[in-house]
Amino acid sequence: MASKYRWTDTQGRQTVKEIVRKLIPQWPNGLYSYQEDIILRVLDGQDVLCCVSTGGGKSAMFAVPIIVLREMIQNPHLYPSLPTRAKPVGIVITPTKGLAWNIVYELEKLSVPAFAYCHETVTDARKNKRDLVKIIRECNTYRVICVDPEHLHDKAWRSITASDTFRANAVYGCLDEVHLVNEWGASFRPLFKRVGAFFRGSLPSTISVMGLSATLQPGAPTDSICKSLGFSGNDFYLLRLSNERPNTQFIMEALVNGVGSTEFPQLLPYLNSGRKGIIHCVAIDDLFRVYMYLWNSLPEGLHRLRRIRTYHSIRTSDYNKETIRLLEDDPMCQVVIATIAFANGVHAPSLLDSYSIGIPDPDALKQQGGRAGRRLDIPARAFAFYQPSMLLDAIKQLDILQALLLTEQTCYVAVWNRIYQNPPLSTTTLNCIAAKRPLPCSLCAKRANITLSFPSPPLPDHIVLPPFTPPAGTQPIVLSASDKKLQLKKKERELASAELAEFGNKLRLAEQRRSANIHRPKSSYFPVSISTLILDKFLSIDSVQCLSDLVQPWIFARTQSFTLYDVILDLQATIRSDRETARLKNNAKQSNKSKSRRKSKKKKKVADSSESEDMEEVEVEESEVEHETTSSGDDEGRRRSSPVPPPAKRTRRSTVLDDVTNQAAGSRRQTTADKTKITSAAISATYRPAYRTTATSRRNRG
């Protein structure tokens, strides 16, 4: 029988409110108005794209529809005639196993049976001879199935989605963290791009297709998601709310030692506050270096195993789930160091501080900061530690949004709001002081001279957290002149780094065949941190014992130190030989320059003496001419056939400088005293012709 009402009608809205009030007492205030709007549209089979802040209650949008429909089937006489399903089931596509397990954990709190379909659970089912395909297809056991994009294209899921029972009871297909379609679908995990095709081609057209995200930027990113999921025109409902977190202060600090360092002293003052925090690292190698630094910063004892934990994809699902549980239940569990596996959607309400080592893209940074401050009544902090060199890169080649954040000088929160176009822009783009935000960002707090207090929740009386202190030997060392000679130059360091990397690859290929190393991550065979230690002391390593002491934390130090030392010796010999060759070349070059300078000085001295002799000869000739002119008399001058006398004899060849200045190169400028020596007779003598004339010949004969 056809339903009398639609869920978006008044009767449907009232029914949802009543069921939520009845079955979810932990939500005394019920649903937010925007949650109601989304849930009603999902129940009516409308497509939805929802963008709200982290911690904004997105998970309720795929939990409540199942709760409502199940209650409608169990007690149909209590509710009006509305569209329903006999065995309602939903599909949630998750980017990580951690998020899938987290959703299952949260749904179980609401009495919604859910299942994380991943490698571990599939393998476990096969070992126990459980037919997962049949269980899911019959829709009797699980109400929500969480699955990754890669498994959707297995033969098992083609069988599931072809089942009439499953198709008749499917309520929605949801893609959580939908912004990752753009970020990961391009190259890292291309099957993210095919999730929309799966929804449209493998599921009934009557179901709702949902996309949920806290960091989907407006404009081209949103258009790309709509195209991927098949949203167009007015056929889907778009909800975009502000993703600003009023209870979280955003702080940016420049790293003193860099992301690739083995020391992170800037973390210690904040961690000593005792507040629970999550430290986000870009790669597992960074994670291990931060972990070892914090481990060595605590006093020895088993308490370190409880105080610090790691969360990443190489850890087993059971270990990662236990980490989330300990964050909530164990007051001694204070710090979790994690990769991106934690950042996308994993919920831990006890986290108060978030630390990002390095600046990823703005979406990832916003997600990382959103892990803290889930309890809106407690002030939280989101730290972003960046390398100073990134400021220069921001001008050259970084993503424009990343550059905007790094170069901001007024208000970080205003930048975030401009990036995501958080409404109303007339208010959200104001600085923290003008907008009267309760927790101003670090820029606004510094400018307004505001000091904020972030107390830690009280601990049980029997719990004492030892403070973090910088490990011994981590203080900066001033190098002497002799020590500087032992430091590698840039090109030498690049050469040595490449050779050490090649050694690491050979070591991995040799050791990974051993059964003990089957699951060992690639970067742990010869970590970058060990390579850095060697490069910093490269020319100082003069024995196997010295090398062994230096690389003591390395897991292969005992078995591979001799082989590594041989590699280092060869490189040291090459570097020293190159330095000696360069020194000899430089000495020869300097010697040639000295010889050239001496030759130049000698030539100049000879030229100056020659010019002096020429000048004396000219003066003698001029005086002879003057004497000859005076004795000849005026009559002799009148008998000349030419007014131009022959020039005086010149023995010096003119130079280029003479043609330009009429002055010999190297000679001094004539002074007034010099000019007085040149008489009128000398001047007239210079007008004689340079050849013998008839008049001159007769005069000479007479």
Coordinates of N, CA and C in Angstrom, one line a residue, residues 18 124 134 156 158 226 250 319 453 466 483 489 505 622 667:
E18 N 9.8 12.4 17.7 CA 9.3 11.6 18.8 C 10.1 10.3 19.0
D124 N 39.0 -12.9 8.9 CA 38.5 -13.6 10.1 C 37.3 -14.4 9.8
K134 N 26.4 -13.7 2.2 CA 25.1 -14.2 2.5 C 24.5 -13.4 3.7
A156 N 32.4 -10.2 -4.4 CA 31.5 -10.3 -3.3 C 30.4 -9.2 -3.3
R158 N 29.5 -7.3 -5.9 CA 28.6 -7.4 -7.0 C 27.5 -8.4 -6.7
C226 N 30.3 17.0 -7.0 CA 28.9 16.9 -7.5 C 29.0 16.0 -8.8
F250 N 43.4 28.6 17.4 CA 44.4 28.2 16.3 C 45.7 29.0 16.5
Y319 N 45.0 -2.9 18.1 CA 45.9 -2.0 18.8 C 45.3 -0.5 18.7
S453 N 44.4 31.0 29.3 CA 44.7 29.9 30.2 C 44.0 28.6 29.7
P466 N 54.7 12.4 35.4 CA 56.1 13.0 35.4 C 56.2 14.0 34.3
D483 N 86.3 21.6 14.3 CA 85.1 20.8 14.1 C 84.4 21.2 12.8
K489 N 80.3 19.5 3.3 CA 79.7 20.6 2.5 C 78.4 20.1 1.8
N505 N 68.7 0.6 0.8 CA 67.9 -0.3 -0.2 C 68.4 -1.7 -0.2
E622 N 112.1 69.7 -29.3 CA 111.4 71.0 -29.3 C 112.4 72.1 -29.1
S667 N 101.0 58.9 -18.7 CA 101.7 60.1 -18.4 C 100.8 61.0 -17.6

